Amino acid sequence: MSEKEPAASLTTKDLWEKNREDLNLDQQNKLWNLLHEYRHSFSTNPNDVGLAHLVQHSVYTGDAQPIHQQPRRLPYARQAAANQMLQEMKDAGIIEPSESPWVSSVVMDPRKDGKWRFCVDFRPLNDKTVNDYYPLPQIDELLHYVAGSAWFSSLDLRSGFWHVAMAPEDKAKIALPWGGVRRIMVNATQVSFFTLSAYFDTGVFKYLYCIIVISLYIAIICTNLLLIVVICMNRSLHEPMYLFLCSLFVNELYGSTGLFPFLLVQILSDIHTVSAPFCFLQIFCLHSYGGREFWTLAIMSYDRYLAICYPLQYHTRMTSKKIAMLIALTWLYPSLTNALVVFGLTAPLQLCGNLINKVYCDNYSVVKLACSDTTANNIYGLVHLFTVNCGLIILILFSYMRILKVCLSGSKQTRQKALSTCTPHLFSLLNFSCGAFFEIVQSRFNMNYLPKMLRIFLSLYWLTFQPLINPLLYGLKMSKIRIICRRLLFGGKR
């Protein structure tokens, strides 16, 4: 059995001289005819990728009317890559100019190595095409055919779907917005699962990563659950600030549960795929967690503003009814808006790819795979950014500017009180803002020049450190919570 040789170095003469002594005269004649026919069935142009002349591909659509898809606007990075690949295909003779009434849209799909895959959305054309069905032989029959063979070889093609030419009468049916295509056969199908390409083979280290993830998840559950119980069981902590903290800790458990069990399954799995419904559910959980975290921190900054700037009027302005309304708002608004975005805008999109370059599902990563119109998604994102998000940022900045003004003009006791209550909240706010900023930048821009481990760390930062740091921050810094935790853990010792 001879070793595989690349097509460029394996000639008809090489195969003939190497194997004819193992064959009888009849077999030698058959081998020579086969190799001679195969060799001359391809173009002899050394710059061509190769073109088979023995067969042509036909697209039979009967009396169907021509399909004209509107060209989809590609992002700048994809548009530059598409133009470069179109020029390369034109130079190689794969595409040619056309004025066809049939037009299919181009889709640029990212590969695992960071490069782009040039695809064409032929789904509308496939719906009009009469299918060909060919019965495939059984495996045992194929094995029977090769039994007793003395040698094998491979004549690999660089891009197999380009080597069969289109029938002249069907060339117009596979035209692109830029021009007609001589021989491209790329299909786009309905996505039923997604592949998470950020995972890589870690060997035995996957068990170490699994232990780290389990340890973090257990620490988050124990610390947040402890502070929730402490706040709920002690009436002295039933104040606005601590009730908002309790809501914050519940949200940390909610967001961690949407991420950590999923990470454990993916780390231990050899195939990093996730079904489309579960992917959209995870997107809803993680994005509603992020929105709720931002809302809660903004309302807590407003609460600190009232407590420090208007101490005598605090309890009349921050009533029980107002507290309940604000907590309900922080839970209902992010849930409803993200349900609208994920299940109303993102899930119905037609996708021409299923590769997500992250370790978990992300809304914008799915939107980038769409080959249908995403105008509604973009409009909603811009409106939400410049209304709700900017409004919360203005509220936070206003609150802390007024708190800073009071601290600078007040007594030493006032400054100490403001420092003890605002420091944990301010640190938590900065930590979450930095994590969210890294995540937004990584989703919107190409960060492939960064090491993969760094990109994974930045992607997980805002979902792992915030639930872990918040209970430690508030539990250690705020004296009331710290004293009650000591009593609970150490049996009354101060």
Short mmCIF file of C-alpha atoms in Angstrom, two decimals:
data_model
loop_
_atom_site.label_atom_id
_atom_site.label_comp_id
_atom_site.label_asym_id
_atom_site.label_seq_id
_atom_site.Cartn_x
_atom_site.Cartn_y
_atom_site.Cartn_z
CA MET A 1 0.00 0.00 0.00
CA SER A 2 1.58 3.26 -1.05
CA GLU A 3 1.49 6.43 1.03
CA LYS A 4 -0.79 9.32 0.09
CA GLU A 5 0.81 11.83 -2.23
CA PRO A 6 -0.37 15.36 -3.02
CA ALA A 7 -2.09 15.84 -6.36
CA ALA A 8 0.60 18.24 -7.57
CA SER A 9 3.35 15.58 -7.36
CA LEU A 10 1.32 12.49 -8.33
CA THR A 11 1.35 12.20 -12.13
CA THR A 12 -0.11 9.59 -14.46
CA LYS A 13 3.38 8.33 -15.28
CA ASP A 14 4.29 7.98 -11.59
CA LEU A 15 1.24 5.85 -10.86
CA TRP A 16 1.79 3.77 -13.98
CA GLU A 17 5.47 3.04 -13.32
CA LYS A 18 4.90 2.38 -9.64
CA ASN A 19 2.04 -0.07 -9.85
CA ARG A 20 1.98 -1.77 -13.26
CA GLU A 21 4.22 -4.67 -12.15
CA ASP A 22 1.55 -5.63 -9.55
CA LEU A 23 -1.20 -5.93 -12.20
CA ASN A 24 -1.91 -8.30 -15.04
CA LEU A 25 -2.23 -7.06 -18.65
CA ASP A 26 -6.00 -6.50 -18.51
CA GLN A 27 -5.75 -4.57 -15.26
CA GLN A 28 -2.87 -2.48 -16.65
CA ASN A 29 -5.00 -1.43 -19.63
CA LYS A 30 -7.92 -0.45 -17.38
CA LEU A 31 -5.64 1.54 -15.06
CA TRP A 32 -3.99 3.39 -17.92
CA ASN A 33 -7.32 4.32 -19.53
CA LEU A 34 -8.73 5.52 -16.21
CA LEU A 35 -5.71 7.66 -15.34
CA HIS A 36 -5.47 9.08 -18.85
CA GLU A 37 -9.17 10.02 -18.87
CA TYR A 38 -8.95 11.59 -15.39
CA ARG A 39 -5.82 13.59 -16.18
CA HIS A 40 -7.28 15.17 -19.31
CA SER A 41 -10.65 15.92 -17.73
CA PHE A 42 -9.14 18.94 -15.94
CA SER A 43 -7.92 22.27 -17.18
CA THR A 44 -4.18 22.43 -17.88
CA ASN A 45 -3.97 26.07 -16.75
CA PRO A 46 -1.57 26.03 -13.76
CA ASN A 47 -3.31 29.11 -12.24
CA ASP A 48 -6.73 27.48 -12.34
CA VAL A 49 -8.15 25.53 -9.39
CA GLY A 50 -9.17 22.84 -11.87
CA LEU A 51 -12.36 22.19 -13.80
CA ALA A 52 -13.86 18.80 -14.64
CA HIS A 53 -15.16 18.54 -18.24
CA LEU A 54 -16.79 15.11 -17.87
CA VAL A 55 -19.93 16.42 -16.16
CA GLN A 56 -21.86 19.66 -15.64
CA HIS A 57 -24.13 20.71 -12.82
CA SER A 58 -27.72 21.64 -13.63
CA VAL A 59 -30.31 23.52 -11.57
CA TYR A 60 -33.73 22.50 -12.85
CA THR A 61 -36.41 24.97 -11.69
CA GLY A 62 -39.15 24.18 -14.19
CA ASP A 63 -41.30 27.23 -14.97
CA ALA A 64 -40.49 29.04 -11.70
CA GLN A 65 -40.13 32.81 -11.84
CA PRO A 66 -36.63 34.26 -11.24
CA ILE A 67 -35.76 34.93 -7.59
CA HIS A 68 -34.17 38.30 -6.83
CA GLN A 69 -32.89 38.72 -3.26
CA GLN A 70 -32.06 42.22 -2.11
CA PRO A 71 -28.31 42.62 -1.50
CA ARG A 72 -27.56 42.66 2.22
CA ARG A 73 -25.26 45.29 3.61
CA LEU A 74 -22.13 43.68 5.06
CA PRO A 75 -20.09 45.19 7.92
CA TYR A 76 -16.86 46.87 6.86
CA ALA A 77 -14.57 43.99 7.89
CA ARG A 78 -16.71 41.43 6.04
CA GLN A 79 -17.17 43.66 3.00
CA ALA A 80 -13.41 44.07 2.55
CA ALA A 81 -12.90 40.30 2.86
CA ALA A 82 -15.76 39.63 0.41
CA ASN A 83 -14.33 42.00 -2.21
CA GLN A 84 -10.89 40.40 -1.89
CA MET A 85 -12.28 36.88 -2.29
CA LEU A 86 -14.45 37.96 -5.23
CA GLN A 87 -11.37 39.34 -6.98
CA GLU A 88 -9.46 36.11 -6.30
CA MET A 89 -12.33 34.02 -7.72
CA LYS A 90 -12.55 36.30 -10.74
CA ASP A 91 -8.81 35.96 -11.40
CA ALA A 92 -9.08 32.17 -11.09
CA GLY A 93 -11.97 32.06 -13.54
CA ILE A 94 -14.53 30.86 -11.01
CA ILE A 95 -16.95 33.77 -11.54
CA GLU A 96 -17.74 35.90 -14.56
CA PRO A 97 -19.87 39.03 -15.26
CA SER A 98 -23.60 38.54 -15.64
CA GLU A 99 -26.86 40.49 -16.04
CA SER A 100 -29.07 37.73 -14.70
CA PRO A 101 -32.58 38.35 -13.23
CA TRP A 102 -31.73 35.68 -10.64
CA VAL A 103 -29.83 37.17 -7.65
CA SER A 104 -28.80 35.42 -4.40
CA SER A 105 -27.29 37.16 -1.38
CA VAL A 106 -23.71 36.79 -0.16
CA VAL A 107 -22.99 35.73 3.43
CA MET A 108 -19.56 35.95 5.08
CA ASP A 109 -19.14 33.29 7.76
CA PRO A 110 -16.16 33.39 10.19
CA ARG A 111 -13.91 30.35 10.34
CA LYS A 112 -12.28 28.97 13.48
CA ASP A 113 -8.89 30.30 12.35
CA GLY A 114 -10.22 33.88 12.16
CA LYS A 115 -10.51 33.96 8.35
CA TRP A 116 -13.77 34.30 6.40
CA ARG A 117 -15.79 31.72 4.46
CA PHE A 118 -17.53 33.07 1.33
CA CYS A 119 -21.07 31.67 1.22
CA VAL A 120 -24.17 32.25 -0.86
CA ASP A 121 -27.75 32.07 0.43
CA PHE A 122 -29.32 29.63 -2.04
CA ARG A 123 -32.27 28.69 0.17
CA PRO A 124 -34.90 30.53 -1.93
CA LEU A 125 -33.39 28.94 -5.06
CA ASN A 126 -33.42 25.49 -3.41
CA ASP A 127 -37.13 25.88 -2.69
CA LYS A 128 -37.76 26.25 -6.43
CA THR A 129 -35.36 23.49 -7.51
CA VAL A 130 -36.47 19.96 -8.36
CA ASN A 131 -34.29 17.68 -6.24
CA ASP A 132 -32.19 14.79 -7.54
CA TYR A 133 -32.09 11.62 -5.48
CA TYR A 134 -29.32 9.05 -5.77
CA PRO A 135 -29.34 5.81 -3.74
CA LEU A 136 -26.10 5.39 -1.80
CA PRO A 137 -24.47 1.93 -1.60
CA GLN A 138 -24.23 0.22 1.75
CA ILE A 139 -20.99 0.26 3.71
CA ASP A 140 -20.45 -3.50 3.42
CA GLU A 141 -20.74 -3.22 -0.38
CA LEU A 142 -18.09 -0.48 -0.46
CA LEU A 143 -15.76 -2.57 1.69
CA HIS A 144 -16.34 -5.55 -0.62
CA TYR A 145 -15.27 -3.46 -3.64
CA VAL A 146 -11.88 -2.54 -2.11
CA ALA A 147 -11.16 -5.98 -0.62
CA GLY A 148 -7.84 -7.38 -1.81
CA SER A 149 -6.63 -4.11 -3.31
CA ALA A 150 -2.86 -3.81 -3.45
CA TRP A 151 -2.55 0.00 -3.51
CA PHE A 152 -4.49 3.19 -2.82
CA SER A 153 -3.95 6.83 -3.75
CA SER A 154 -5.65 10.17 -3.25
CA LEU A 155 -6.07 12.87 -5.89
CA ASP A 156 -7.30 15.70 -3.68
CA LEU A 157 -9.05 18.77 -5.04
CA ARG A 158 -8.38 22.16 -3.43
CA SER A 159 -12.06 23.21 -3.45
CA GLY A 160 -14.20 20.36 -4.69
CA PHE A 161 -17.44 22.32 -5.21
CA TRP A 162 -15.66 24.61 -7.73
CA HIS A 163 -14.47 21.80 -10.02
CA VAL A 164 -17.84 20.94 -11.59
CA ALA A 165 -18.93 23.57 -14.12
CA MET A 166 -22.46 24.89 -14.33
CA ALA A 167 -24.53 24.00 -17.39
CA PRO A 168 -24.65 27.09 -19.69
CA GLU A 169 -28.44 27.32 -19.49
CA ASP A 170 -28.34 27.37 -15.64
CA LYS A 171 -25.48 29.80 -14.99
CA ALA A 172 -27.84 32.73 -14.61
CA LYS A 173 -29.72 31.05 -11.75
CA ILE A 174 -26.83 31.30 -9.29
CA ALA A 175 -25.91 34.94 -9.89
CA LEU A 176 -24.68 37.24 -7.10
CA PRO A 177 -25.27 40.99 -6.69
CA TRP A 178 -21.70 41.53 -8.01
CA GLY A 179 -22.04 39.24 -11.04
CA GLY A 180 -22.74 35.74 -12.28
CA VAL A 181 -21.11 32.64 -10.89
CA ARG A 182 -19.69 29.89 -13.07
CA ARG A 183 -19.43 27.19 -10.40
CA ILE A 184 -20.32 27.85 -6.77
CA MET A 185 -22.51 25.49 -4.78
CA VAL A 186 -22.74 26.70 -1.17
CA ASN A 187 -25.92 26.17 0.78
CA ALA A 188 -27.34 27.96 3.81
CA THR A 189 -29.63 25.95 6.07
CA GLN A 190 -31.86 26.63 9.05
CA VAL A 191 -29.77 26.66 12.22
CA SER A 192 -30.85 24.15 14.88
CA PHE A 193 -27.69 24.33 16.99
CA PHE A 194 -24.69 26.57 17.55
CA THR A 195 -21.00 25.67 17.80
CA LEU A 196 -18.92 27.51 20.41
CA SER A 197 -15.54 27.88 18.73
CA ALA A 198 -13.73 29.57 21.66
CA TYR A 199 -13.26 26.19 23.35
CA PHE A 200 -10.09 24.28 22.56
CA ASP A 201 -8.63 20.92 23.50
CA THR A 202 -7.10 21.20 26.99
CA GLY A 203 -6.41 17.50 27.51
CA VAL A 204 -6.29 16.46 31.16
CA PHE A 205 -6.38 20.14 32.21
CA LYS A 206 -10.11 20.18 31.56
CA TYR A 207 -10.58 18.49 34.94
CA LEU A 208 -8.57 21.27 36.59
CA TYR A 209 -10.73 23.89 34.86
CA CYS A 210 -13.81 21.97 35.93
CA ILE A 211 -12.68 22.04 39.59
CA ILE A 212 -12.01 25.79 39.36
CA VAL A 213 -15.47 26.47 37.91
CA ILE A 214 -17.18 24.30 40.54
CA SER A 215 -15.26 26.03 43.32
CA LEU A 216 -16.23 29.48 42.06
CA TYR A 217 -19.87 28.48 41.68
CA ILE A 218 -20.03 27.00 45.20
CA ALA A 219 -18.34 30.12 46.65
CA ILE A 220 -20.84 32.39 44.86
CA ILE A 221 -23.83 30.36 46.06
CA CYS A 222 -22.64 30.18 49.68
CA THR A 223 -21.64 33.83 50.09
CA ASN A 224 -24.67 35.34 48.35
CA LEU A 225 -27.10 32.94 50.03
CA LEU A 226 -25.59 33.71 53.45
CA LEU A 227 -26.11 37.46 53.04
CA ILE A 228 -29.64 36.98 51.71
CA VAL A 229 -30.54 34.93 54.81
CA VAL A 230 -28.85 37.45 57.12
CA ILE A 231 -30.78 40.40 55.63
CA CYS A 232 -34.12 38.57 55.58
CA MET A 233 -33.89 37.12 59.11
CA ASN A 234 -32.79 40.31 60.92
CA ARG A 235 -35.36 43.07 61.25
CA SER A 236 -32.64 45.62 61.98
CA LEU A 237 -31.49 45.23 58.38
CA HIS A 238 -34.93 45.84 56.87
CA GLU A 239 -33.84 49.25 55.60
CA PRO A 240 -33.87 50.48 51.97
CA MET A 241 -30.13 50.05 51.44
CA TYR A 242 -30.10 46.44 52.68
CA LEU A 243 -33.28 45.51 50.79
CA PHE A 244 -31.66 46.73 47.57
CA LEU A 245 -28.59 44.70 48.50
CA CYS A 246 -30.76 41.61 48.99
CA SER A 247 -32.20 42.10 45.49
CA LEU A 248 -28.65 42.48 44.17
CA PHE A 249 -27.50 39.20 45.78
CA VAL A 250 -30.52 37.32 44.38
CA ASN A 251 -29.60 38.62 40.93
CA GLU A 252 -26.03 37.36 41.39
CA LEU A 253 -27.38 33.85 42.01
CA TYR A 254 -29.64 34.17 38.98
CA GLY A 255 -26.83 35.22 36.61
CA SER A 256 -24.36 32.62 37.94
CA THR A 257 -26.90 29.82 37.47
CA GLY A 258 -27.33 30.88 33.85
CA LEU A 259 -23.59 30.51 33.22
CA PHE A 260 -21.68 28.11 35.49
CA PRO A 261 -23.64 24.83 34.95
CA PHE A 262 -23.40 25.47 31.20
CA LEU A 263 -19.63 26.02 31.45
CA LEU A 264 -19.21 22.76 33.37
CA VAL A 265 -21.04 20.78 30.67
CA GLN A 266 -19.04 22.39 27.86
CA ILE A 267 -15.65 21.93 29.58
CA LEU A 268 -16.27 18.21 30.07
CA SER A 269 -17.73 17.72 26.59
CA ASP A 270 -15.72 16.89 23.49
CA ILE A 271 -18.27 18.52 21.16
CA HIS A 272 -18.98 22.14 22.08
CA THR A 273 -22.44 22.60 20.63
CA VAL A 274 -25.66 23.95 22.10
CA SER A 275 -29.20 23.68 20.76
CA ALA A 276 -30.73 26.88 19.41
CA PRO A 277 -33.61 27.07 21.98
CA PHE A 278 -31.21 26.60 24.91
CA CYS A 279 -28.81 29.15 23.41
CA PHE A 280 -31.56 31.78 23.21
CA LEU A 281 -32.62 30.93 26.78
CA GLN A 282 -29.07 31.51 28.00
CA ILE A 283 -28.89 34.81 26.11
CA PHE A 284 -32.09 35.92 27.85
CA CYS A 285 -30.78 34.92 31.29
CA LEU A 286 -27.36 36.56 30.96
CA HIS A 287 -28.55 39.77 29.34
CA SER A 288 -31.43 40.23 31.78
CA TYR A 289 -28.91 39.64 34.59
CA GLY A 290 -26.65 42.38 33.20
CA GLY A 291 -29.51 44.84 32.75
CA ARG A 292 -30.87 44.13 36.23
CA GLU A 293 -27.41 44.60 37.75
CA PHE A 294 -27.07 48.02 36.13
CA TRP A 295 -30.57 49.08 37.22
CA THR A 296 -29.96 47.95 40.81
CA LEU A 297 -26.62 49.77 41.08
CA ALA A 298 -28.18 52.95 39.65
CA ILE A 299 -31.06 52.85 42.15
CA MET A 300 -28.61 52.17 45.00
CA SER A 301 -26.62 55.27 44.01
CA TYR A 302 -29.87 57.29 44.12
CA ASP A 303 -30.63 55.83 47.56
CA ARG A 304 -27.18 56.87 48.85
CA TYR A 305 -27.75 60.34 47.42
CA LEU A 306 -30.99 60.74 49.40
CA ALA A 307 -29.45 59.31 52.60
CA ILE A 308 -26.40 61.62 52.55
CA CYS A 309 -27.78 64.80 50.97
CA TYR A 310 -31.23 64.73 52.63
CA PRO A 311 -30.81 62.73 55.87
CA LEU A 312 -33.79 64.33 57.64
CA GLN A 313 -36.17 63.74 54.72
CA TYR A 314 -34.80 60.31 53.78
CA HIS A 315 -37.56 58.15 55.30
CA THR A 316 -40.33 60.32 53.89
CA ARG A 317 -38.84 60.17 50.38
CA MET A 318 -37.82 56.50 50.45
CA THR A 319 -41.06 54.87 51.66
CA SER A 320 -41.87 51.15 51.72
CA LYS A 321 -44.16 51.57 48.71
CA LYS A 322 -41.40 53.30 46.76
CA ILE A 323 -38.88 50.61 47.70
CA ALA A 324 -41.21 47.85 46.47
CA MET A 325 -41.88 49.77 43.25
CA LEU A 326 -38.16 50.27 42.55
CA ILE A 327 -37.28 46.61 43.23
CA ALA A 328 -40.16 45.48 41.00
CA LEU A 329 -38.91 47.84 38.28
CA THR A 330 -35.37 46.42 38.43
CA TRP A 331 -36.73 42.89 37.91
CA LEU A 332 -39.56 43.43 35.46
CA TYR A 333 -38.08 45.94 33.02
CA PRO A 334 -34.87 43.99 32.10
CA SER A 335 -36.85 40.74 31.85
CA LEU A 336 -39.51 42.19 29.53
CA THR A 337 -37.11 44.12 27.29
CA ASN A 338 -34.70 41.21 26.90
CA ALA A 339 -37.57 38.81 26.20
CA LEU A 340 -38.64 41.17 23.41
CA VAL A 341 -35.11 41.37 22.01
CA VAL A 342 -34.18 37.69 22.22
CA PHE A 343 -37.47 35.97 21.38
CA GLY A 344 -39.06 38.73 19.32
CA LEU A 345 -36.15 40.12 17.30
CA THR A 346 -33.15 37.73 17.40
CA ALA A 347 -34.75 34.26 17.40
CA PRO A 348 -36.84 34.85 14.20
CA LEU A 349 -33.75 35.95 12.21
CA GLN A 350 -32.66 33.77 9.30
CA LEU A 351 -29.11 32.67 10.08
CA CYS A 352 -26.50 31.65 7.53
CA GLY A 353 -24.00 30.32 10.06
CA ASN A 354 -23.88 28.67 13.47
CA LEU A 355 -20.37 29.48 14.71
CA ILE A 356 -20.16 31.62 17.88
CA ASN A 357 -16.63 32.63 18.79
CA LYS A 358 -17.26 32.63 22.55
CA VAL A 359 -17.61 30.18 25.43
CA TYR A 360 -21.29 31.02 25.93
CA CYS A 361 -24.18 32.31 23.82
CA ASP A 362 -24.32 36.05 23.20
CA ASN A 363 -27.03 38.08 21.47
CA TYR A 364 -24.82 40.17 19.20
CA SER A 365 -22.80 37.10 18.17
CA VAL A 366 -26.03 35.53 16.88
CA VAL A 367 -27.17 38.74 15.17
CA LYS A 368 -23.85 38.86 13.26
CA LEU A 369 -24.70 35.44 11.78
CA ALA A 370 -27.97 36.72 10.29
CA CYS A 371 -28.45 36.83 6.54
CA SER A 372 -31.84 38.53 6.91
CA ASP A 373 -32.56 42.18 7.69
CA THR A 374 -31.37 43.26 11.17
CA THR A 375 -32.60 46.87 10.98
CA ALA A 376 -35.08 46.36 13.83
CA ASN A 377 -32.32 44.98 16.10
CA ASN A 378 -30.06 47.94 15.33
CA ILE A 379 -32.78 50.54 15.85
CA TYR A 380 -33.81 49.04 19.17
CA GLY A 381 -30.19 48.89 20.36
CA LEU A 382 -29.57 52.56 19.53
CA VAL A 383 -32.85 53.76 21.08
CA HIS A 384 -32.27 51.77 24.27
CA LEU A 385 -28.67 52.99 24.51
CA PHE A 386 -29.48 56.71 24.17
CA THR A 387 -32.58 56.64 26.39
CA VAL A 388 -32.49 54.07 29.18
CA ASN A 389 -28.74 53.44 29.51
CA CYS A 390 -27.78 57.10 29.17
CA GLY A 391 -30.52 58.01 31.65
CA LEU A 392 -29.15 55.59 34.25
CA ILE A 393 -25.60 56.86 33.68
CA ILE A 394 -26.77 60.46 34.19
CA LEU A 395 -28.56 59.42 37.41
CA ILE A 396 -25.40 57.75 38.76
CA LEU A 397 -23.15 60.71 37.85
CA PHE A 398 -25.59 63.22 39.33
CA SER A 399 -25.89 61.24 42.57
CA TYR A 400 -22.18 60.96 43.15
CA MET A 401 -21.46 64.56 42.18
CA ARG A 402 -23.92 65.70 44.85
CA ILE A 403 -22.51 63.22 47.38
CA LEU A 404 -18.98 64.47 46.65
CA LYS A 405 -20.10 68.07 47.10
CA VAL A 406 -21.64 67.27 50.51
CA CYS A 407 -18.53 65.36 51.61
CA LEU A 408 -16.21 68.24 50.70
CA SER A 409 -18.32 70.82 52.52
CA GLY A 410 -19.39 68.68 55.49
CA SER A 411 -17.81 67.63 58.75
CA LYS A 412 -15.33 64.82 59.30
CA GLN A 413 -18.10 62.56 60.64
CA THR A 414 -20.17 63.15 57.51
CA ARG A 415 -17.23 62.27 55.27
CA GLN A 416 -16.54 59.07 57.22
CA LYS A 417 -20.19 57.98 57.01
CA ALA A 418 -20.33 58.68 53.29
CA LEU A 419 -17.03 56.88 52.73
CA SER A 420 -18.13 53.74 54.65
CA THR A 421 -21.42 53.40 52.76
CA CYS A 422 -20.37 54.54 49.29
CA THR A 423 -16.99 52.81 48.91
CA PRO A 424 -18.36 49.24 48.39
CA HIS A 425 -21.06 50.49 46.04
CA LEU A 426 -18.65 52.64 44.04
CA PHE A 427 -16.14 49.80 43.69
CA SER A 428 -18.89 47.40 42.63
CA LEU A 429 -20.14 49.91 40.06
CA LEU A 430 -16.67 50.45 38.58
CA ASN A 431 -15.99 46.69 38.46
CA PHE A 432 -19.25 45.97 36.65
CA SER A 433 -18.80 48.91 34.24
CA CYS A 434 -15.29 47.80 33.26
CA GLY A 435 -16.41 44.19 32.75
CA ALA A 436 -19.40 45.27 30.64
CA PHE A 437 -17.20 47.64 28.61
CA PHE A 438 -14.71 44.86 27.80
CA GLU A 439 -17.58 42.60 26.76
CA ILE A 440 -19.15 45.21 24.47
CA VAL A 441 -15.83 46.05 22.81
CA GLN A 442 -15.03 42.37 22.25
CA SER A 443 -18.46 41.70 20.72
CA ARG A 444 -18.42 44.70 18.35
CA PHE A 445 -14.81 44.64 17.17
CA ASN A 446 -12.44 42.00 15.87
CA MET A 447 -10.18 41.01 18.79
CA ASN A 448 -8.51 38.01 17.15
CA TYR A 449 -5.09 39.63 17.53
CA LEU A 450 -5.36 39.11 21.32
CA PRO A 451 -4.42 35.73 22.86
CA LYS A 452 -7.37 33.34 23.08
CA MET A 453 -7.05 32.87 26.85
CA LEU A 454 -7.16 36.65 27.38
CA ARG A 455 -10.28 36.96 25.24
CA ILE A 456 -11.98 34.18 27.20
CA PHE A 457 -11.00 35.83 30.49
CA LEU A 458 -12.38 39.23 29.41
CA SER A 459 -15.56 37.56 28.18
CA LEU A 460 -16.16 35.84 31.52
CA TYR A 461 -14.95 38.67 33.76
CA TRP A 462 -18.23 40.55 34.21
CA LEU A 463 -20.20 37.32 34.74
CA THR A 464 -17.90 35.73 37.33
CA PHE A 465 -16.13 38.43 39.33
CA GLN A 466 -19.20 40.55 40.05
CA PRO A 467 -21.17 37.75 41.82
CA LEU A 468 -18.01 36.78 43.72
CA ILE A 469 -16.82 40.24 44.75
CA ASN A 470 -20.14 41.85 45.75
CA PRO A 471 -20.92 39.68 48.82
CA LEU A 472 -17.33 39.93 50.04
CA LEU A 473 -17.31 43.69 49.50
CA TYR A 474 -20.57 44.46 51.30
CA GLY A 475 -20.19 41.72 53.90
CA LEU A 476 -16.76 42.87 55.05
CA LYS A 477 -17.14 46.64 54.64
CA MET A 478 -20.61 47.28 56.09
CA SER A 479 -20.45 46.99 59.88
CA LYS A 480 -24.04 45.82 60.53
CA ILE A 481 -23.77 42.90 58.13
CA ARG A 482 -20.27 42.04 59.35
CA ILE A 483 -21.34 41.88 63.02
CA ILE A 484 -24.39 39.70 62.33
CA CYS A 485 -22.34 37.34 60.12
CA ARG A 486 -19.83 36.92 62.92
CA ARG A 487 -22.58 36.08 65.37
CA LEU A 488 -24.07 33.58 62.94
CA LEU A 489 -20.80 31.88 62.03
CA PHE A 490 -18.94 31.99 65.35
CA GLY A 491 -21.74 31.53 67.86
CA GLY A 492 -22.09 34.98 69.44
CA LYS A 493 -18.42 35.97 69.56
CA ARG A 494 -17.80 39.60 68.66
#
